[in-house]
């Protein structure tokens, strides 16, 4: 880095230039010496050459060319400040200072370039290879001496220019002055070109955005006249930019409402932006196309403010026809769905009513003949005893027993169908108390049996008391039945975790079952035992399953032959909420 | 002990098997009252609401009947001044809850489900007889 002003330049110069020790850069004191005529002529030529040129690279290239011949110098390069990256970028070089220098970037303060940019002062380095801030690549290129000047606009740095000699010839006061004037000349041209390039790039970016946007974009001036529209806007409105430019957009495309009534200028939500300076959004409006068709649109309009003054607005809009059609389609679908739900409900109601009347007639009509079969066979057995022998009486008993069983079957089936259609009345149900009651009934009905009941207390759920009682009764009667051959029968009821969820269980140490048939356990009429072993019709567990499922729960079983069985019931959680909704 | 009084029983029953079983059950219980049988709803109503016949001591009413069902018969009996207090026992196959509730709410005096077991049926008829023919004081007649 160069010394700041006030450092004794001569010393540094003497050390760097003559003694050849550690070199330092130094600054020239300002000079008032008039430029020679040839220099003025060269500057004039440069001014003419770069005047009106907006190509940054070309200006830079001309500047380094002129500088090299003017000074003269063996090599020259020019750097431009990029405010976006906050780096200096080498734009042009005359002679191969270093092959890669084109792609170089420099930070403010770095080497000669960064130094003169940051200090806004020229810097001389008379023994470049020994200079502590020298770039090795530049040294390797054979550079011996260096002079840098900032490019200034209104005293602000916009870049830097550096010249070199490949001979040990240092740059002098006149050359420093000349290059400084040169820099002052080139600076504004470079800056204008850079700004132009930047604005061109921005314009190109904006154009690309506008082209790729699906939304229509229009720009209106402060009187509502169109100055720009993108292709999407052209397509949507049917007008081209050329046709509409300078025309009042409201009068052309926004003059009517959806119902065809006129939309006065004073009611136009878009033009309001020009009065209030505030962004607006409208979800549902219509524009009229060149063909006179109305297009449903949503749009937003934002003011364009330049130097504190409202100069126009940007309107971004989109066709919402598809959205509106979708909405209509969704409405139609919903209506259809609702209709189908109604129809389905009616069908279900009808089939439910059919089921009810079926069950009703089963209840009456299937039982009546059974009564006759049982009744008359008993009358035969009682009143016509002498006319039938023992075997005949046995057959009559069998007829009677079979009618009983069928009667029970009908009752159980009706019960099963009743469970399906009964309305659930949810309330707090004390399962422990229910189980205790059922156990007492069982013990009272068969006082000769010795069965130990172990019932966990305080198990309360929300559910239909009658149905839950039905389920528990079935499970407990099963346990009771299948422990009938067990001398130390034991039946438990409680709560435990099984299959990863909390469940109530009824466990017995009775006959059990083979897990291979566990799938058949809950099917109606499915039995795993012969009637001669344990009586039953296979409806009980189907009934239990239906009751639990109606409560949103599951029932499953575990067991082993001769090792007893456990039936688990999970009920949907939330069951314990004391004031839960039904 | 044969119960013999002149109080008759009207059995409203369309099924001849049930009619016969009821007759046998009455006989088994030594109930020797006159038994009249109406085989459908209109017949029962004609018998009870017409002026020709004295009212029976009790009506045993089946629910599933041709033309006019038992519950409708009961409704019309209760709507009529002459029969609104007449003892009516619903005697039916069904134990459907709706029948029970409606039967009682229409003013049935009792509801008996005909059991399949004939022995039980004889028992039920005995209870009926005891209550309605022996113990029960009939409503005052004008």
XYZ file of C-alpha atoms in Angstrom:
724
model
C 0.000 0.000 0.000
C 1.179 3.528 -0.743
C 2.094 5.973 1.969
C -0.454 8.537 2.883
C 0.176 12.160 1.995
C 2.787 13.782 4.259
C 5.248 10.900 4.191
C 8.607 12.196 2.928
C 8.285 11.036 -0.678
C 11.836 11.900 -1.613
C 13.207 9.499 0.968
C 10.977 6.727 -0.181
C 11.761 7.497 -3.743
C 15.491 7.556 -3.022
C 15.322 4.290 -1.139
C 13.156 2.576 -3.737
C 14.723 3.995 -6.808
C 18.384 4.374 -6.077
C 19.418 2.154 -3.238
C 17.245 -0.729 -4.417
C 16.308 -1.832 -0.915
C 12.714 -2.297 0.239
C 10.719 -0.180 -2.147
C 7.718 1.980 -1.295
C 5.106 3.695 -3.356
C 4.908 7.475 -3.057
C 2.735 10.345 -4.119
C 3.585 13.355 -6.270
C 2.834 16.743 -4.821
C 0.206 18.522 -6.931
C 1.581 20.515 -9.830
C 0.268 23.592 -11.603
C 2.454 23.149 -14.605
C 0.537 23.621 -17.913
C 0.208 20.571 -20.109
C 2.237 20.622 -23.266
C 0.425 21.100 -26.583
C 0.843 17.494 -27.753
C -0.715 16.227 -24.544
C -3.676 18.572 -24.892
C -4.132 17.384 -28.452
C -4.077 13.741 -27.363
C -6.625 14.453 -24.621
C -8.846 16.200 -27.097
C -8.666 13.239 -29.446
C -9.628 10.892 -26.641
C -12.567 13.120 -25.683
C -13.857 13.070 -29.239
C -13.361 9.332 -29.487
C -15.253 8.421 -26.330
C -17.892 11.159 -26.476
C -21.274 9.597 -27.005
C -19.889 6.075 -26.850
C -21.817 4.016 -24.334
C -19.848 0.799 -24.748
C -17.863 0.356 -21.586
C -15.302 -2.116 -22.912
C -14.615 0.002 -25.988
C -14.112 3.176 -23.941
C -11.810 1.355 -21.559
C -9.840 -0.098 -24.422
C -9.457 3.311 -26.106
C -8.426 4.882 -22.818
C -5.600 2.416 -22.115
C -4.420 2.705 -25.726
C -4.253 6.465 -25.620
C -2.647 6.459 -22.188
C 0.153 4.133 -23.285
C 1.060 6.185 -26.304
C 0.528 9.519 -24.581
C 2.774 9.028 -21.561
C 4.404 6.881 -23.003
C 4.311 3.648 -21.013
C 5.064 0.015 -21.833
C 1.740 -1.282 -20.483
C -1.559 0.050 -19.162
C -4.726 -1.378 -17.613
C -8.046 0.045 -16.505
C -10.322 -1.059 -13.711
C -13.958 -0.251 -13.042
C -15.740 -0.312 -9.705
C -18.799 -2.529 -9.548
C -21.079 -1.257 -6.764
C -23.052 -4.500 -6.727
C -20.076 -6.790 -6.100
C -18.039 -4.069 -4.358
C -15.008 -5.148 -6.380
C -12.809 -3.516 -9.034
C -12.808 -5.426 -12.298
C -10.131 -5.149 -14.991
C -11.895 -3.996 -18.140
C -9.010 -3.425 -20.507
C -5.260 -3.832 -20.719
C -2.694 -2.757 -23.266
C 0.237 -5.194 -23.552
C 0.399 -8.378 -21.634
C 1.023 -7.216 -18.130
C -0.058 -10.601 -17.036
C -2.145 -12.931 -19.156
C -4.751 -13.522 -16.487
C -5.202 -9.958 -15.400
C -8.400 -9.548 -17.460
C -10.229 -11.788 -15.083
C -8.823 -10.212 -12.010
C -10.778 -8.520 -9.348
C -9.296 -6.175 -6.779
C -10.626 -5.034 -3.466
C -10.365 -1.392 -2.440
C -6.895 -0.920 -0.873
C -5.394 -3.925 -2.660
C -2.185 -3.231 -4.631
C -1.917 -0.062 -6.769
C -5.413 -0.373 -8.232
C -7.125 -0.660 -4.864
C -4.857 1.923 -3.300
C -5.562 4.757 -5.739
C -9.265 3.876 -5.788
C -9.496 4.040 -2.016
C -7.216 7.064 -1.532
C -8.404 8.956 -4.641
C -4.744 9.975 -5.093
C -2.145 8.929 -7.690
C 0.580 6.520 -6.539
C 4.066 5.940 -7.921
C 6.130 2.801 -7.401
C 9.631 3.084 -8.821
C 10.835 -0.421 -7.942
C 7.764 -2.551 -8.422
C 9.391 -5.981 -7.952
C 10.585 -4.966 -4.487
C 7.333 -3.307 -3.461
C 5.689 -5.154 -0.624
C 2.192 -4.893 -2.202
C 3.314 -5.958 -5.677
C 1.329 -8.706 -7.414
C 3.734 -11.615 -8.122
C 2.127 -12.265 -11.523
C 2.788 -8.665 -12.561
C 6.369 -8.892 -11.350
C 6.724 -12.132 -13.286
C 5.544 -10.321 -16.418
C 8.647 -8.128 -16.140
C 7.144 -4.967 -14.756
C 9.709 -2.659 -13.140
C 7.921 0.606 -12.411
C 4.291 1.614 -11.873
C 2.003 4.620 -11.762
C -1.683 4.500 -10.781
C -4.401 7.156 -10.862
C -8.018 7.026 -9.739
C -10.879 7.568 -12.179
C -13.057 10.211 -10.541
C -16.521 11.615 -11.093
C -17.404 14.562 -8.884
C -14.458 13.576 -6.730
C -15.899 10.088 -6.241
C -13.814 7.137 -7.450
C -15.400 4.982 -10.162
C -12.273 3.043 -11.119
C -8.518 3.195 -11.547
C -5.922 3.236 -14.270
C -2.365 1.873 -13.946
C 0.623 2.137 -16.270
C 3.914 0.184 -16.161
C 7.343 0.235 -17.661
C 9.325 -2.925 -18.329
C 12.508 -0.866 -17.944
C 13.613 0.589 -14.626
C 12.512 4.044 -15.860
C 10.292 5.573 -13.185
C 7.291 7.725 -14.096
C 7.830 11.472 -13.550
C 5.776 14.417 -12.379
C 4.604 15.365 -15.851
C 3.404 11.830 -16.578
C 1.598 11.671 -13.239
C -0.146 14.967 -13.953
C -1.031 13.862 -17.468
C -2.468 10.515 -16.382
C -4.438 12.242 -13.602
C -6.057 14.633 -16.094
C -6.604 11.626 -18.284
C -8.319 9.825 -15.464
C -10.554 12.836 -14.818
C -11.529 12.769 -18.482
C -12.181 9.032 -18.711
C -13.966 8.738 -15.366
C -17.295 10.335 -16.384
C -17.362 8.504 -19.712
C -16.720 5.216 -17.961
C -19.355 5.941 -15.334
C -21.984 6.936 -17.895
C -21.256 3.829 -19.921
C -21.327 1.692 -16.807
C -24.663 3.127 -15.696
C -25.991 2.665 -19.193
C -24.822 -0.935 -19.225
C -26.354 -1.480 -15.840
C -29.664 0.040 -16.883
C -29.564 -2.006 -20.092
C -29.040 -5.101 -18.056
C -31.860 -4.171 -15.701
C -34.101 -3.411 -18.642
C -33.232 -6.771 -20.198
C -33.955 -8.515 -16.902
C -37.232 -6.681 -16.524
C -38.166 -7.519 -20.084
C -37.334 -11.173 -19.547
C -39.478 -11.144 -16.427
C -42.347 -9.481 -18.276
C -42.037 -11.951 -21.145
C -42.017 -14.957 -18.917
C -44.814 -13.748 -16.652
C -48.152 -15.451 -17.057
C -49.683 -12.327 -15.633
C -50.514 -9.402 -17.843
C -48.415 -6.370 -16.937
C -49.278 -2.864 -18.122
C -47.755 0.469 -17.257
C -49.902 3.600 -17.326
C -48.659 7.163 -17.138
C -50.018 9.698 -14.675
C -53.001 10.412 -16.910
C -53.934 6.745 -17.266
C -52.505 6.288 -20.753
C -50.794 3.051 -21.592
C -47.021 3.174 -22.012
C -46.178 -0.511 -21.853
C -47.791 -3.915 -21.907
C -46.166 -7.345 -21.874
C -47.071 -10.189 -24.244
C -49.367 -11.787 -21.664
C -51.292 -8.520 -21.432
C -51.467 -8.327 -25.220
C -52.778 -11.849 -25.429
C -55.325 -11.305 -22.706
C -56.710 -8.050 -24.040
C -56.333 -8.827 -27.740
C -54.602 -5.503 -28.363
C -50.941 -5.113 -29.245
C -48.736 -2.642 -27.435
C -48.430 -0.658 -30.687
C -52.215 -0.368 -30.975
C -52.804 0.665 -27.398
C -49.755 2.750 -26.557
C -50.788 6.284 -25.624
C -54.430 5.273 -25.310
C -56.602 5.562 -22.239
C -56.745 2.022 -20.869
C -59.910 2.639 -18.900
C -61.836 3.825 -21.956
C -60.492 0.938 -24.027
C -60.658 -2.092 -21.814
C -62.171 -1.216 -18.457
C -65.261 0.826 -19.298
C -67.931 -1.654 -18.221
C -68.882 -3.823 -15.276
C -69.608 -7.519 -15.352
C -73.335 -6.846 -15.800
C -72.606 -4.606 -18.801
C -73.349 -1.355 -16.997
C -70.841 1.442 -17.631
C -67.969 1.908 -15.185
C -67.312 5.645 -14.833
C -63.723 6.847 -14.601
C -64.305 8.188 -11.105
C -65.302 4.711 -9.891
C -62.342 2.952 -11.503
C -60.374 1.189 -8.753
C -57.222 1.235 -10.889
C -57.144 4.964 -11.506
C -57.682 5.568 -7.788
C -54.018 4.604 -7.406
C -53.049 7.738 -9.334
C -54.894 9.852 -6.775
C -53.995 8.040 -3.557
C -50.567 6.637 -4.398
C -51.562 3.416 -2.658
C -51.411 -0.130 -3.994
C -54.782 -1.799 -4.545
C -55.851 -5.395 -5.137
C -59.106 -6.407 -6.806
C -60.133 -10.075 -6.835
C -63.081 -9.993 -9.190
C -63.537 -7.548 -12.059
C -63.825 -7.700 -15.835
C -61.743 -6.292 -18.676
C -63.131 -6.010 -22.191
C -61.010 -7.380 -25.026
C -60.509 -5.930 -28.478
C -63.239 -8.324 -29.679
C -65.642 -6.920 -27.118
C -65.577 -10.020 -24.939
C -65.561 -9.671 -21.193
C -62.760 -11.478 -19.376
C -63.011 -12.048 -15.625
C -59.805 -10.769 -14.006
C -58.115 -10.216 -10.704
C -55.443 -7.551 -10.513
C -53.214 -5.358 -8.411
C -52.092 -1.828 -9.245
C -49.110 -0.048 -7.668
C -47.969 3.542 -8.063
C -44.662 4.400 -9.788
C -42.910 7.124 -7.847
C -39.902 8.953 -9.294
C -38.104 11.562 -7.200
C -41.091 11.720 -4.876
C -43.524 12.336 -7.687
C -46.262 9.959 -8.833
C -45.590 9.383 -12.508
C -47.829 6.441 -13.264
C -48.830 2.971 -12.193
C -48.089 -0.664 -12.870
C -51.063 -2.937 -13.367
C -50.615 -6.688 -13.011
C -53.639 -8.775 -13.893
C -54.645 -12.342 -14.559
C -57.480 -14.141 -16.272
C -59.570 -15.853 -13.625
C -61.958 -17.505 -16.060
C -60.393 -20.885 -15.326
C -60.586 -20.229 -11.617
C -64.196 -19.176 -11.908
C -64.968 -22.230 -13.987
C -63.240 -24.379 -11.394
C -65.258 -22.748 -8.685
C -68.428 -23.375 -10.643
C -67.344 -26.948 -11.260
C -66.607 -27.423 -7.575
C -69.980 -25.979 -6.691
C -71.655 -28.306 -9.171
C -69.682 -31.258 -7.833
C -70.597 -30.378 -4.288
C -74.240 -30.097 -5.228
C -74.038 -33.441 -6.998
C -72.258 -34.978 -4.047
C -74.870 -33.627 -1.697
C -77.579 -35.023 -3.935
C -75.855 -38.388 -3.971
C -75.489 -38.324 -0.215
C -79.201 -37.599 0.047
C -80.028 -40.410 -2.340
C -77.673 -42.787 -0.600
C -79.105 -41.811 2.768
C -82.587 -42.403 1.445
C -81.478 -45.790 0.086
C -79.878 -46.636 3.389
C -82.956 -45.539 5.229
C -85.074 -47.641 2.911
C -82.836 -50.651 3.362
C -82.729 -50.053 7.078
C -86.494 -49.924 7.125
C -86.557 -53.096 5.070
C -84.221 -54.646 7.586
C -86.465 -53.558 10.428
C -89.547 -54.953 8.768
C -87.603 -58.094 7.846
C -86.538 -58.538 11.428
C -90.079 -57.872 12.552
C -91.507 -60.480 10.299
C -88.740 -62.950 11.193
C -89.583 -62.382 14.795
C -93.239 -63.224 14.155
C -93.356 -65.559 11.240
C -90.381 -67.803 11.960
C -91.391 -68.333 15.536
C -95.002 -69.212 14.876
C -94.275 -72.529 13.086
C -91.688 -73.381 15.741
C -94.321 -72.953 18.369
C -96.542 -75.311 16.443
C -93.754 -77.894 16.064
C -92.853 -77.743 19.734
C -96.417 -77.477 20.919
C -97.817 -80.376 18.953
C -94.846 -82.664 19.549
C -95.274 -82.070 23.297
C -98.981 -82.630 23.089
C -98.213 -85.890 21.296
C -95.719 -86.880 23.956
C -98.095 -86.032 26.802
C -101.535 -86.895 25.600
C -100.716 -89.745 23.248
C -98.024 -91.366 25.395
C -99.428 -94.832 24.939
C -99.541 -94.597 21.181
C -95.787 -93.989 20.881
C -92.931 -96.181 22.071
C -89.739 -94.989 23.834
C -87.885 -94.318 20.637
C -90.874 -92.339 19.349
C -90.872 -90.283 22.549
C -87.122 -89.699 22.180
C -87.755 -88.390 18.674
C -90.507 -86.141 19.939
C -88.079 -84.775 22.572
C -85.529 -84.146 19.860
C -88.122 -82.262 17.806
C -88.892 -80.181 20.842
C -85.214 -79.502 21.663
C -84.466 -78.600 18.059
C -87.318 -76.083 18.037
C -85.950 -74.560 21.236
C -82.530 -74.167 19.687
C -83.925 -72.633 16.571
C -85.976 -70.247 18.678
C -82.834 -69.199 20.517
C -81.028 -68.785 17.221
C -83.756 -66.527 15.900
C -83.644 -64.442 19.057
C -79.853 -64.102 18.860
C -79.954 -63.130 15.201
C -82.611 -60.550 15.874
C -80.493 -59.240 18.697
C -77.505 -58.967 16.385
C -79.511 -57.019 13.834
C -80.961 -54.842 16.575
C -77.435 -53.912 17.694
C -76.607 -52.802 14.175
C -79.483 -50.424 13.868
C -79.868 -49.282 17.473
C -78.845 -45.702 18.121
C -75.812 -45.326 20.375
C -76.588 -43.506 23.587
C -73.268 -42.566 25.106
C -72.963 -42.082 28.809
C -70.476 -42.916 31.520
C -70.550 -46.674 32.034
C -68.940 -48.410 34.999
C -67.669 -51.588 33.350
C -66.407 -52.978 36.656
C -69.885 -52.726 38.150
C -71.444 -54.274 35.045
C -69.055 -57.215 35.176
C -69.704 -57.712 38.881
C -73.459 -57.777 38.254
C -73.125 -60.320 35.456
C -70.804 -62.456 37.598
C -73.355 -62.443 40.426
C -76.086 -63.540 37.996
C -73.927 -66.382 36.708
C -73.015 -67.555 40.197
C -76.644 -67.406 41.284
C -77.824 -69.374 38.245
C -75.368 -72.205 38.844
C -74.579 -72.172 42.557
C -72.948 -75.591 42.324
C -70.050 -74.304 40.282
C -66.952 -72.950 41.929
C -65.650 -70.029 39.949
C -63.321 -67.287 41.201
C -63.957 -63.862 39.729
C -61.239 -61.239 39.873
C -62.580 -57.872 38.831
C -60.532 -54.665 38.650
C -62.418 -51.761 40.154
C -63.241 -48.341 38.774
C -63.021 -49.001 35.037
C -65.344 -46.388 33.571
C -65.845 -45.588 29.895
C -68.258 -43.574 27.794
C -70.544 -45.726 25.758
C -73.959 -47.263 25.384
C -74.595 -49.032 28.684
C -77.056 -51.539 27.272
C -74.836 -52.550 24.367
C -71.679 -52.711 26.476
C -73.516 -54.859 28.958
C -74.510 -57.131 26.074
C -70.889 -57.432 24.948
C -69.543 -58.132 28.428
C -72.326 -60.581 29.123
C -71.432 -62.521 26.004
C -67.741 -62.599 26.922
C -68.401 -63.580 30.528
C -70.940 -66.236 29.576
C -68.346 -67.634 27.194
C -65.732 -67.647 29.931
C -68.268 -69.260 32.244
C -69.138 -71.866 29.656
C -65.598 -72.739 28.627
C -64.396 -73.101 32.221
C -67.216 -75.538 33.008
C -64.813 -78.491 32.895
C -62.177 -76.679 34.926
C -62.192 -77.650 38.631
C -60.537 -74.379 39.745
C -62.196 -72.018 37.315
C -61.019 -68.463 37.317
C -62.353 -65.466 35.359
C -60.631 -62.072 35.356
C -61.685 -58.662 34.155
C -59.325 -55.691 34.023
C -57.361 -53.260 31.953
C -53.961 -53.883 30.385
C -51.846 -52.933 27.428
C -51.928 -55.406 24.581
C -50.779 -54.985 20.981
C -49.473 -51.596 22.019
C -52.741 -50.141 23.157
C -54.735 -50.027 26.349
C -57.505 -52.563 26.370
C -60.035 -54.123 28.714
C -59.812 -57.857 28.963
C -61.841 -60.872 30.014
C -59.553 -63.791 30.793
C -60.383 -67.345 31.736
C -58.434 -70.523 32.400
C -60.852 -72.718 30.486
C -60.768 -74.776 27.313
C -59.091 -72.026 25.256
C -58.812 -72.297 21.499
C -56.316 -72.898 18.751
C -54.835 -69.569 17.579
C -54.805 -71.012 14.047
C -58.545 -70.435 13.970
C -58.536 -67.028 15.627
C -59.804 -65.437 12.395
C -62.976 -67.503 12.580
C -63.705 -66.559 16.138
C -65.761 -63.462 15.455
C -67.718 -64.593 12.383
C -71.437 -65.263 12.839
C -72.245 -69.002 13.078
C -68.526 -69.825 13.328
C -67.775 -72.306 16.071
C -64.533 -73.814 17.241
C -66.155 -76.428 19.473
C -68.592 -79.222 18.769
C -72.061 -78.756 20.291
C -71.494 -81.892 22.333
C -68.435 -80.261 23.953
C -69.842 -76.803 24.544
C -73.214 -75.681 23.310
C -73.648 -72.466 21.401
C -74.651 -71.100 18.059
C -71.676 -68.903 17.156
C -73.464 -65.599 17.328
C -72.163 -64.373 20.664
C -68.715 -63.165 19.591
C -70.097 -61.720 16.346
C -72.425 -59.709 18.538
C -69.542 -58.610 20.779
C -67.528 -57.502 17.783
C -70.416 -55.547 16.360
C -71.035 -53.761 19.640
C -67.369 -52.814 20.057
C -67.035 -51.669 16.454
C -70.073 -49.514 16.844
C -68.173 -47.874 19.681
C -65.256 -47.237 17.315
C -63.170 -49.915 19.020
C -61.670 -53.303 18.265
C -61.894 -56.713 19.836
C -59.309 -59.443 19.536
C -58.443 -62.670 21.289
C -55.494 -64.703 22.458
C -55.540 -68.225 23.652
C -54.234 -71.731 23.501
C -55.951 -75.080 23.622
C -56.419 -76.065 27.269
C -54.718 -72.861 28.436
C -57.663 -70.528 28.562
C -58.533 -67.514 26.486
C -58.243 -63.749 26.809
C -60.512 -61.361 24.951
C -59.358 -57.773 24.590
C -61.562 -54.772 23.949
C -60.154 -51.411 22.948
C -62.550 -48.510 22.921
C -61.833 -45.267 21.133
C -59.821 -42.939 23.353
C -61.442 -39.888 24.783
C -63.719 -42.434 26.369
C -62.873 -41.176 29.819
C -63.816 -37.547 29.276
C -66.526 -37.002 31.850
C -68.313 -34.428 29.713
C -67.227 -35.588 26.269
C -69.456 -35.049 23.294
C -71.537 -38.009 22.236
C -110.469 -77.460 39.870
C -112.417 -76.387 36.878
C -113.028 -72.725 36.537
C -116.382 -72.307 35.052
C -118.015 -69.015 34.784
C -119.937 -67.504 31.984
C -117.350 -65.021 31.238
C -116.131 -65.628 27.730
C -112.742 -65.093 26.176
C -112.197 -63.590 22.735
C -109.092 -64.887 21.001
C -108.041 -62.767 18.040
C -105.725 -65.090 16.127
C -105.321 -65.886 12.452
C -102.973 -68.840 12.795
C -104.960 -72.082 13.234
C -101.947 -73.762 14.900
C -101.750 -71.049 17.522
C -105.507 -71.197 17.926
C -105.344 -74.909 18.579
C -102.356 -74.573 20.925
C -104.203 -71.860 22.843
C -107.246 -74.072 23.115
C -105.099 -76.941 24.390
C -103.318 -74.649 26.845
C -106.650 -73.380 28.162
C -107.917 -76.901 28.481
C -104.704 -78.042 30.202
C -105.341 -75.268 32.705
C -108.954 -76.339 33.062
C -110.209 -73.041 31.777
C -113.543 -73.897 30.387
C -114.846 -70.436 29.549
C -116.434 -69.916 26.173
C -113.760 -69.216 23.642
C -114.691 -67.143 20.648
C -112.168 -66.742 17.875
C -111.864 -63.797 15.511
C -109.485 -64.512 12.650
C -108.625 -61.025 11.507
C -108.859 -57.394 12.628
C -112.246 -56.494 11.120
C -113.836 -59.650 12.524
C -112.582 -58.739 16.011
C -113.844 -55.189 15.714
C -117.246 -56.304 14.396
C -117.600 -58.673 17.300
C -116.562 -56.196 19.974
C -118.016 -52.961 18.673
C -121.302 -54.342 17.358
C -124.298 -54.439 19.678
C -125.081 -58.111 19.123
C -122.581 -59.623 21.540
C -121.909 -59.249 25.208
C -118.360 -58.130 25.889
C -115.912 -60.906 26.788
C -114.065 -60.965 30.094
C -110.761 -60.609 28.331
C -109.454 -60.268 24.784
C -106.314 -62.194 23.813
C -105.004 -60.166 20.902
C -102.374 -61.258 18.399
C -100.517 -58.398 16.714
C -99.875 -59.702 13.235
C -103.309 -59.999 11.744
C -104.736 -59.841 8.241
C -106.371 -56.587 7.072
C -106.207 -54.634 10.313
C -103.306 -55.422 12.639
C -103.574 -55.946 16.373
C -102.254 -52.539 17.418
C -104.819 -50.812 15.194
C -107.563 -53.020 16.645
C -106.417 -51.976 20.110
C -106.381 -48.296 19.107
C -109.963 -48.493 17.859
C -111.106 -50.378 20.957
C -109.610 -47.712 23.196
C -111.227 -44.987 21.128
C -114.645 -46.498 21.599
C -116.655 -45.729 24.719
C -117.953 -49.309 24.874
C -114.581 -50.995 24.859
C -112.149 -48.415 26.181
C -111.809 -50.233 29.540
C -112.091 -53.778 28.172
C -109.137 -55.896 29.387
C -106.902 -56.626 26.402
C -103.873 -58.891 26.652
C -101.480 -58.785 23.762
C -100.430 -62.337 23.028
C -97.832 -62.407 20.327
C -94.693 -63.965 18.929
C -92.798 -60.723 18.899
C -90.807 -59.174 21.633
C -89.805 -56.286 19.415
C -89.417 -53.251 21.583
C -91.529 -51.092 19.306
C -94.475 -53.470 19.701
C -94.128 -53.543 23.452
C -93.914 -49.790 23.798
C -96.724 -49.111 21.371
C -98.895 -51.848 22.823
C -98.647 -50.443 26.315
C -98.976 -46.848 25.191
C -102.189 -47.739 23.372
C -103.557 -49.099 26.627
C -102.881 -52.824 26.542
C -103.441 -54.309 29.989
C -100.759 -56.909 29.591
C -98.242 -58.102 27.069
C -97.371 -61.766 26.824
C -94.881 -63.203 24.420
C -95.869 -66.623 23.229
C -92.892 -68.787 24.152
C -91.767 -71.511 21.784
C -91.658 -73.936 24.672
C -95.184 -75.206 24.917
C -94.739 -75.988 28.600
C -93.939 -72.355 29.247
C -96.923 -71.336 27.178
C -99.214 -73.411 29.348
C -97.674 -71.662 32.375
C -98.221 -68.244 30.852
C -101.850 -69.007 30.062
C -102.338 -70.159 33.628
C -101.041 -66.849 34.917
C -103.360 -65.018 32.523
C -106.317 -67.006 33.612
C -105.600 -66.456 37.269
C -105.254 -62.750 36.869
C -107.850 -61.863 34.286
C -110.523 -64.434 34.881
C -110.312 -65.040 38.601
C -108.684 -62.155 40.428
C -109.445 -59.181 38.269
C -112.617 -57.257 38.954
C -114.050 -56.315 35.579
C -114.721 -52.683 34.789
C -118.209 -51.568 35.692
C -120.657 -51.920 32.849
C -123.537 -49.566 32.273
